[in-house]
Coordinates of C-alpha atoms in Angstrom, one line a residue:
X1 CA 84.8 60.7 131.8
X2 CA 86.8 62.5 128.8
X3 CA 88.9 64.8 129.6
X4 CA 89.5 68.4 127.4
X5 CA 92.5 69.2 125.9
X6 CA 93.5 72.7 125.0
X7 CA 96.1 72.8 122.3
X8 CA 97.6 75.9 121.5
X9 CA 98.4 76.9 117.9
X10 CA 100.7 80.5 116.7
X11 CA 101.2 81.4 113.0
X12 CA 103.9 84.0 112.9
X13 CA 105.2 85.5 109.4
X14 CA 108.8 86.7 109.2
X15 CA 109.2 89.1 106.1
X16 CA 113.1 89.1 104.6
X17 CA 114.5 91.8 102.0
X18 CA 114.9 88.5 99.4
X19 CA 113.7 85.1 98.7
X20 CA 116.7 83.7 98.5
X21 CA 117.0 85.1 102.5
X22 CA 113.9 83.3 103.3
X23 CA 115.2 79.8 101.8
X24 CA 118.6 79.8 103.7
X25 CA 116.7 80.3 106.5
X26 CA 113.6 78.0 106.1
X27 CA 116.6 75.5 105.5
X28 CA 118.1 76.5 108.5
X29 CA 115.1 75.8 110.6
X30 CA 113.9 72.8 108.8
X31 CA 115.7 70.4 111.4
X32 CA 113.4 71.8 114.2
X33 CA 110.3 70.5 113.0
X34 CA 111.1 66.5 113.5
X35 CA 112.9 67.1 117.1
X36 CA 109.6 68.0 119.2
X37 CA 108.0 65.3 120.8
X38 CA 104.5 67.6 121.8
X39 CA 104.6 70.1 118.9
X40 CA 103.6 69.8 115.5
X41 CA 105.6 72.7 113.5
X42 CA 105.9 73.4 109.9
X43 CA 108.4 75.9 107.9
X44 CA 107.7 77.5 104.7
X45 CA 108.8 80.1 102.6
X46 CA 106.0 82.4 100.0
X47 CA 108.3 84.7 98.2
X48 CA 110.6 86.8 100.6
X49 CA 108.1 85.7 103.7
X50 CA 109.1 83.0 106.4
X51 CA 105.6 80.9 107.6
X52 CA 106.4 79.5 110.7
X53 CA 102.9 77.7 112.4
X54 CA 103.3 76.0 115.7
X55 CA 100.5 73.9 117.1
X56 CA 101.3 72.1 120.9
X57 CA 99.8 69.8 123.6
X58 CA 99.8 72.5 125.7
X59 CA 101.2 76.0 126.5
X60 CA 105.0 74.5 128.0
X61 CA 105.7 73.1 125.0
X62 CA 104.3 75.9 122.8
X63 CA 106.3 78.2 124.4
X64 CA 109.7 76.4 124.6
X65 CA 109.2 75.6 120.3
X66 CA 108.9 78.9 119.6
X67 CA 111.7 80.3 121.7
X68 CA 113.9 77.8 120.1
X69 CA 112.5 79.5 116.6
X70 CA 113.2 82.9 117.6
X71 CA 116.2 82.4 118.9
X72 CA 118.1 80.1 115.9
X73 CA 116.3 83.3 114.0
X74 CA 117.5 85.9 116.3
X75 CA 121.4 83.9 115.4
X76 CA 120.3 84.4 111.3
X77 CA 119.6 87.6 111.7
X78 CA 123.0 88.3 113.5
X79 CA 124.6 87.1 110.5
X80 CA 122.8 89.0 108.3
X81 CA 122.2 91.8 110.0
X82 CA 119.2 94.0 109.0
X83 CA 118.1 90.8 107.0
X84 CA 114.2 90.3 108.8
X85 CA 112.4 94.0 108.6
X86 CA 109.2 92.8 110.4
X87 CA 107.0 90.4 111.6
X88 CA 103.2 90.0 112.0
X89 CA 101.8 87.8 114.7
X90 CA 98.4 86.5 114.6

């Protein structure tokens, strides 16, 4: 008998005043996306936008990847403060 499994996938977009913003921190985050062990996560930059897409085994491990995200960019934009305006979740 198979058994179902749910994966879990979040696209979030992270909008910066610059390009060059959105670089220094997709390079910031780019060392998260080898470390997970359940997660499949990707970084990218378009223009002065942040892409980060998350898809996990299951919702532990979805959640735990993106509150290491959000906090490593909560610490960015700390240190440049004012630096992410919004975000858009879908």
């Amino acid at each position: 008998m198979a058994v179902d499994v749910m994966k879990s996938k979040c696209n979030i977009e992270f909008y910066f005043l610059s390009a060059s913003s959105a670089k220094a921190a997709c390079d910031a985050l780019k060392q998260e996306e080898d470390f997970k062990k359940r997660v499949d996560s990707t970084v990218e930059v378009k223009g002065s936008m942040l892409l980060l897409s998350v898809v996990a085994d299951d919702t532990t491990s979805m959640r735990a990847t993106l509150n290491s995200y959000l906090r490593s960019l909560q610490v960015i934009e700390g240190i440049n403060a004012g630096v992410v305006v919004k975000h858009k979740i879908s």
